[in-house]
Amino acid sequence: MKRFILQILVWIGIPICLLIGLYVALDPYRIVFPYSISYFIEKPLSKTNREYLSIKLFEDNLQRRSYDSFIIGSSRTGAFNSYQWKKYLEVDNNPYIFTSWRENIQGIYQKIMYLDNANVDINNVLLLFDCGEQYTFNISNGEAPLTNHYYKLSNQTVLGYQIDYFKAFISKPSKLHTYIQNAKQKNKVLTFDTITNDSHLCNDTITVCPKSNMLINRTDWEIRTPEQMLPNLINNDMEVMLSEIYQVLKKHNTNYKIIICPNYFRWKISDNDFLILTNIFGEQNLFNYSGDHPIASENCHYNDIEHFNSNVAWRIIEDIYGQYNIQE
């Protein structure tokens, strides 16, 4: 009987050990081996936890750069340009973009607390809030691998963090071939700014907003519907976190602005949720581009059904700081 049990354990253990070995060797989400700038070059970032790269790059540069100004949000931050924003900051301010796939209130809260606990100056902040239940105002921003909050922010153990990713790795055997192909990929093309974490290599010469965009074939997109008011999404837990975010910003005397991002589906934040945000952060600090806002109302303003393009982000920055006329 004991021999039979031992054989069963061996038959179970060997495949598990092989899978663990394969997971470590491939490092599909780039969280096993020590962080390297090469992570921004060699493999598709869409297959990696973008929050992890944001935190690691920030820690790698902090002593040299003394970051004090932050854009925090979901993949919508990828349209923003820190060099453009810097035109409206003090000369000695150093901006950084914290990008996380499908960021939610909890993730934004964790990053603000992380900066405060690390005694980082928080002089300027742009917080990007997305509309829709699966975005900012969601209790959970999803499961590993793409959206699992970094253990240093969520107080999860390192082991628990790795187990979550290993479970994601083995949960979809059909993707094994993709993981292997990604591990072989060597793009050798740097597409991210490894100082500011901008999603595109930029410079401060981007000062002209195009009057029109090149239309891309979007026949496979869903038909856009008229403006739709969303239900109330901010619950009590979120309201508490938002209030604590405000207290930290107040403590640092932060110049902050809250951007409610435009979206392809023309979802509009509910009046009640907007009132909650107004009561916490002040109406003068809220900039609502949800619904059918003219700054991002056309199909050509979007790269896909989830992301507006950099032209729209340019217009938002200029609108916030009073340089852009939306009637143009």
Coordinates of C-alpha atoms in Angstrom, one line a residue:
M1 CA 0.0 0.0 0.0
K2 CA 2.8 2.4 0.9
R3 CA 4.6 1.6 -2.3
F4 CA 1.4 2.2 -4.3
I5 CA 1.0 5.6 -2.6
L6 CA 4.6 6.4 -3.3
Q7 CA 4.2 5.6 -6.9
I8 CA 1.1 7.8 -7.1
L9 CA 3.1 10.7 -5.5
V10 CA 5.9 10.2 -8.0
W11 CA 3.6 10.2 -11.0
I12 CA 2.0 13.4 -9.7
G13 CA 5.2 15.0 -8.6
I14 CA 7.2 14.6 -11.7
P15 CA 4.8 16.5 -14.0
I16 CA 4.4 19.2 -11.4
C17 CA 8.2 19.6 -11.1
L18 CA 8.6 19.7 -14.9
L19 CA 5.9 22.4 -15.2
I20 CA 7.6 24.4 -12.4
G21 CA 10.9 24.0 -14.2
L22 CA 9.4 25.1 -17.5
Y23 CA 7.7 28.1 -15.8
V24 CA 11.0 29.2 -14.3
A25 CA 13.0 28.7 -17.5
L26 CA 10.5 30.6 -19.7
D27 CA 9.7 33.2 -17.1
P28 CA 6.6 34.1 -19.2
Y29 CA 5.6 37.1 -17.2
R30 CA 9.1 38.3 -16.4
I31 CA 8.7 38.2 -12.6
V32 CA 11.0 35.2 -11.7
F33 CA 14.5 36.5 -12.6
P34 CA 15.9 39.8 -11.5
Y35 CA 14.4 42.8 -13.2
S36 CA 16.3 44.2 -16.2
I37 CA 15.8 47.0 -18.7
S38 CA 15.9 44.4 -21.4
Y39 CA 12.4 43.5 -20.3
F40 CA 11.3 46.6 -22.2
I41 CA 13.1 45.4 -25.4
E42 CA 13.0 41.7 -25.8
K43 CA 9.4 40.4 -25.2
P44 CA 5.9 41.6 -25.9
L45 CA 4.9 43.9 -23.0
S46 CA 1.2 43.0 -23.6
K47 CA 2.0 39.6 -22.1
T48 CA 3.6 41.0 -19.0
N49 CA 2.3 42.6 -15.8
R50 CA 2.9 46.2 -16.7
E51 CA 2.5 47.3 -13.1
Y52 CA 5.6 45.2 -12.2
L53 CA 7.7 46.9 -14.8
S54 CA 6.5 50.3 -13.7
I55 CA 7.4 49.7 -10.1
K56 CA 10.8 48.1 -10.9
L57 CA 11.8 50.9 -13.3
F58 CA 10.7 53.5 -10.7
E59 CA 12.8 51.9 -8.0
D60 CA 15.8 51.4 -10.4
N61 CA 15.8 55.2 -11.2
L62 CA 14.5 56.8 -8.1
Q63 CA 17.8 57.8 -6.5
R64 CA 19.1 59.3 -9.7
R65 CA 15.9 61.0 -10.9
S66 CA 14.2 62.2 -7.7
Y67 CA 10.7 61.7 -9.2
D68 CA 8.1 64.0 -7.7
S69 CA 5.3 64.2 -10.4
F70 CA 3.1 61.2 -11.3
I71 CA 0.6 60.1 -13.9
I72 CA -1.2 57.1 -12.4
G73 CA -3.8 54.9 -14.2
S74 CA -4.5 52.0 -16.5
S75 CA -3.3 51.4 -20.1
R76 CA -4.9 54.7 -21.0
T77 CA -1.8 56.3 -19.5
G78 CA 0.0 55.0 -22.6
A79 CA -1.5 57.8 -24.7
F80 CA -0.1 60.5 -22.4
N81 CA 3.3 62.1 -22.9
S82 CA 5.2 63.2 -19.7
Y83 CA 7.4 65.6 -21.7
Q84 CA 4.3 67.4 -22.9
W85 CA 2.9 67.5 -19.3
K86 CA 6.3 68.8 -18.0
K87 CA 5.7 72.0 -20.0
Y88 CA 3.1 72.9 -17.3
L89 CA 5.2 71.9 -14.3
E90 CA 8.1 73.6 -12.5
V91 CA 11.4 73.4 -14.2
D92 CA 12.9 71.1 -11.5
N93 CA 9.9 68.7 -11.4
N94 CA 10.6 65.1 -12.6
P95 CA 7.6 63.3 -14.0
Y96 CA 7.0 59.5 -14.0
I97 CA 4.1 57.4 -15.4
F98 CA 2.8 54.5 -13.4
T99 CA 1.0 52.3 -16.0
S100 CA -0.9 49.2 -14.9
W101 CA -3.2 47.1 -17.1
R102 CA -6.9 47.6 -16.1
E103 CA -6.0 49.7 -13.1
N104 CA -8.6 50.1 -10.4
I105 CA -9.2 52.3 -7.4
Q106 CA -7.4 49.9 -5.1
G107 CA -4.3 49.9 -7.4
I108 CA -4.2 53.7 -7.5
Y109 CA -4.7 53.9 -3.8
Q110 CA -1.8 51.4 -3.3
K111 CA 0.6 53.5 -5.4
I112 CA -0.2 56.7 -3.6
M113 CA 0.3 55.0 -0.2
Y114 CA 3.5 53.4 -1.6
L115 CA 4.9 56.8 -2.6
D116 CA 3.9 58.4 0.8
N117 CA 5.4 55.5 2.8
A118 CA 8.6 55.8 0.8
N119 CA 8.8 59.5 1.7
V120 CA 8.7 60.5 -2.0
D121 CA 7.7 64.0 -2.7
I122 CA 4.3 64.1 -4.4
N123 CA 4.2 67.6 -6.0
N124 CA 2.0 66.9 -9.0
V125 CA -0.4 64.1 -9.8
L126 CA -2.7 63.2 -12.7
L127 CA -5.1 60.4 -11.7
L128 CA -6.8 58.7 -14.7
F129 CA -10.1 57.1 -13.9
D130 CA -11.8 54.9 -16.5
C131 CA -15.5 54.3 -16.9
G132 CA -17.1 50.9 -16.9
E133 CA -17.5 48.1 -14.4
Q134 CA -14.4 46.3 -15.5
Y135 CA -12.1 49.3 -15.2
T136 CA -11.4 51.8 -12.4
F137 CA -14.5 51.4 -10.4
N138 CA -14.2 47.6 -10.0
I139 CA -13.5 45.8 -6.7
S140 CA -11.0 43.5 -8.5
N141 CA -9.0 44.5 -11.6
G142 CA -8.8 41.0 -12.7
E143 CA -6.7 37.9 -12.1
A144 CA -3.0 37.1 -12.9
P145 CA -1.1 37.4 -15.1
L146 CA -1.8 40.8 -16.6
T147 CA -3.4 42.6 -13.7
N148 CA -2.4 41.0 -10.4
H149 CA -1.2 43.8 -8.1
Y150 CA 2.5 43.7 -7.2
Y151 CA 3.1 42.1 -3.9
K152 CA 5.0 45.1 -2.5
L153 CA 1.8 47.1 -3.0
S154 CA -0.8 44.6 -2.0
N155 CA 1.1 43.1 1.0
Q156 CA 0.9 39.7 -0.6
T157 CA 3.8 37.3 0.1
V158 CA 6.3 36.7 -2.7
L159 CA 5.4 33.0 -2.7
G160 CA 1.7 33.8 -3.0
Y161 CA 2.4 36.2 -5.9
Q162 CA 4.5 33.5 -7.7
I163 CA 1.9 30.8 -7.0
D164 CA -0.8 33.0 -8.6
Y165 CA 1.3 33.4 -11.7
F166 CA 2.1 29.7 -11.9
K167 CA -1.5 28.8 -11.6
A168 CA -2.2 31.2 -14.5
F169 CA 0.6 29.6 -16.5
I170 CA -0.8 26.1 -16.2
S171 CA -4.5 27.1 -16.5
K172 CA -4.2 27.5 -20.2
P173 CA -2.1 24.7 -21.8
S174 CA -3.1 26.0 -25.3
K175 CA -0.9 29.0 -24.7
L176 CA 2.3 27.1 -24.0
H177 CA 3.4 27.4 -27.6
T178 CA 2.9 31.2 -27.4
Y179 CA 5.0 31.3 -24.2
I180 CA 7.8 29.5 -25.8
Q181 CA 7.7 31.7 -28.9
N182 CA 7.7 34.8 -26.7
A183 CA 10.8 33.5 -24.8
K184 CA 12.6 33.2 -28.1
Q185 CA 11.7 36.7 -29.3
K186 CA 14.4 39.3 -29.5
N187 CA 13.0 42.5 -30.8
K188 CA 16.0 44.7 -29.8
V189 CA 13.8 47.7 -30.3
L190 CA 13.3 50.0 -27.3
T191 CA 9.7 51.3 -27.4
F192 CA 9.4 52.6 -23.9
D193 CA 11.2 55.6 -22.2
T194 CA 13.2 54.0 -19.5
I195 CA 13.4 57.2 -17.5
T196 CA 9.8 58.4 -17.5
N197 CA 8.1 55.1 -18.4
D198 CA 6.4 56.8 -21.3
S199 CA 4.8 54.2 -23.6
H200 CA 6.5 55.7 -26.6
L201 CA 9.9 57.3 -26.9
C202 CA 9.1 61.0 -26.9
N203 CA 10.7 64.4 -26.5
D204 CA 9.5 67.9 -25.8
T205 CA 9.3 68.8 -29.5
I206 CA 5.7 67.3 -29.6
T207 CA 3.9 70.6 -29.4
V208 CA 1.5 70.6 -32.3
C209 CA -1.8 68.9 -32.2
P210 CA -2.9 67.5 -35.6
K211 CA -6.2 68.8 -36.9
S212 CA -7.1 65.3 -38.2
N213 CA -6.1 61.7 -37.8
M214 CA -5.4 58.9 -40.3
L215 CA -8.5 56.7 -40.3
I216 CA -7.8 53.0 -39.7
N217 CA -10.0 50.2 -41.0
R218 CA -12.4 49.5 -38.1
T219 CA -15.0 47.2 -39.8
D220 CA -14.6 44.7 -37.1
W221 CA -15.4 47.1 -34.3
E222 CA -18.7 47.2 -32.5
I223 CA -21.2 49.9 -33.6
R224 CA -20.9 52.9 -31.3
T225 CA -24.1 53.6 -29.3
P226 CA -25.4 57.0 -28.1
E227 CA -24.1 58.3 -24.8
Q228 CA -25.1 55.9 -22.0
M229 CA -25.2 56.9 -18.3
L230 CA -23.5 54.2 -16.2
P231 CA -25.0 52.9 -12.9
N232 CA -23.5 54.0 -9.6
L233 CA -20.2 52.1 -9.2
I234 CA -18.4 53.7 -6.3
N235 CA -19.1 51.6 -3.2
N236 CA -18.2 52.4 0.4
D237 CA -14.8 50.7 0.3
M238 CA -13.8 52.7 -2.8
E239 CA -15.1 55.9 -1.2
V240 CA -12.9 55.3 1.9
M241 CA -9.8 54.7 -0.4
L242 CA -10.6 57.8 -2.4
S243 CA -10.8 59.8 0.8
E244 CA -7.5 58.5 2.0
I245 CA -5.9 59.3 -1.4
Y246 CA -7.1 62.9 -0.9
Q247 CA -5.6 63.0 2.6
V248 CA -2.2 62.0 1.3
L249 CA -2.4 64.6 -1.5
K250 CA -3.4 67.2 1.0
K251 CA -0.5 66.2 3.3
H252 CA 2.0 66.7 0.4
N253 CA 0.2 69.9 -0.8
T254 CA 0.0 68.2 -4.1
N255 CA -1.2 69.9 -7.3
Y256 CA -3.5 67.2 -8.5
K257 CA -6.1 66.7 -11.2
I258 CA -8.5 63.9 -11.7
I259 CA -9.2 62.9 -15.3
I260 CA -12.3 60.9 -16.1
C261 CA -11.2 59.4 -19.4
P262 CA -13.1 59.3 -22.6
N263 CA -14.1 55.9 -24.0
Y264 CA -15.2 54.5 -27.3
F265 CA -18.6 53.3 -26.0
R266 CA -19.5 56.8 -24.8
W267 CA -20.2 55.6 -21.3
K268 CA -20.8 58.5 -19.0
I269 CA -20.0 58.5 -15.3
S270 CA -23.1 58.5 -13.1
D271 CA -24.2 61.8 -11.5
N272 CA -23.9 60.2 -8.1
D273 CA -20.4 58.9 -8.6
F274 CA -19.3 62.3 -10.0
L275 CA -20.8 64.0 -6.9
I276 CA -18.8 61.6 -4.6
L277 CA -15.6 62.6 -6.5
T278 CA -16.5 66.2 -6.3
N279 CA -17.1 66.1 -2.6
I280 CA -13.8 64.4 -2.0
F281 CA -11.4 66.1 -4.5
G282 CA -13.3 69.4 -5.3
E283 CA -15.0 70.2 -8.6
Q284 CA -12.1 72.4 -9.7
N285 CA -9.8 69.3 -9.7
L286 CA -12.2 67.1 -11.8
F287 CA -12.1 67.0 -15.5
N288 CA -14.9 64.8 -17.0
Y289 CA -14.4 63.6 -20.6
S290 CA -16.8 60.6 -20.3
G291 CA -19.9 60.3 -22.4
D292 CA -20.1 62.2 -25.7
H293 CA -17.5 64.8 -24.9
P294 CA -16.3 66.7 -28.1
I295 CA -12.6 66.2 -27.3
A296 CA -12.9 62.4 -28.1
S297 CA -16.2 61.8 -29.8
E298 CA -15.0 60.5 -33.2
N299 CA -14.0 57.0 -34.2
C300 CA -10.7 58.3 -35.4
H301 CA -9.8 59.3 -31.8
Y302 CA -9.3 55.7 -30.8
N303 CA -6.6 53.1 -31.6
D304 CA -9.0 50.3 -30.6
I305 CA -12.3 50.0 -28.7
E306 CA -10.5 50.4 -25.4
H307 CA -7.8 53.0 -26.0
F308 CA -7.9 56.6 -27.2
N309 CA -4.9 57.8 -29.1
S310 CA -2.1 60.2 -28.1
N311 CA -3.8 63.1 -30.1
V312 CA -6.7 62.9 -27.6
A313 CA -4.3 62.8 -24.6
W314 CA -2.5 65.8 -26.0
R315 CA -5.9 67.7 -26.3
I316 CA -6.8 66.7 -22.7
I317 CA -3.6 68.1 -21.3
E318 CA -4.0 71.3 -23.2
D319 CA -7.6 71.6 -22.2
I320 CA -6.8 71.1 -18.5
Y321 CA -4.2 73.8 -18.6
G322 CA -6.2 76.2 -20.7
Q323 CA -4.4 76.0 -24.0
Y324 CA -6.8 74.1 -26.2
N325 CA -10.0 75.3 -27.6
I326 CA -12.4 72.3 -28.1
Q327 CA -14.4 74.3 -30.7
E328 CA -11.5 74.2 -33.1

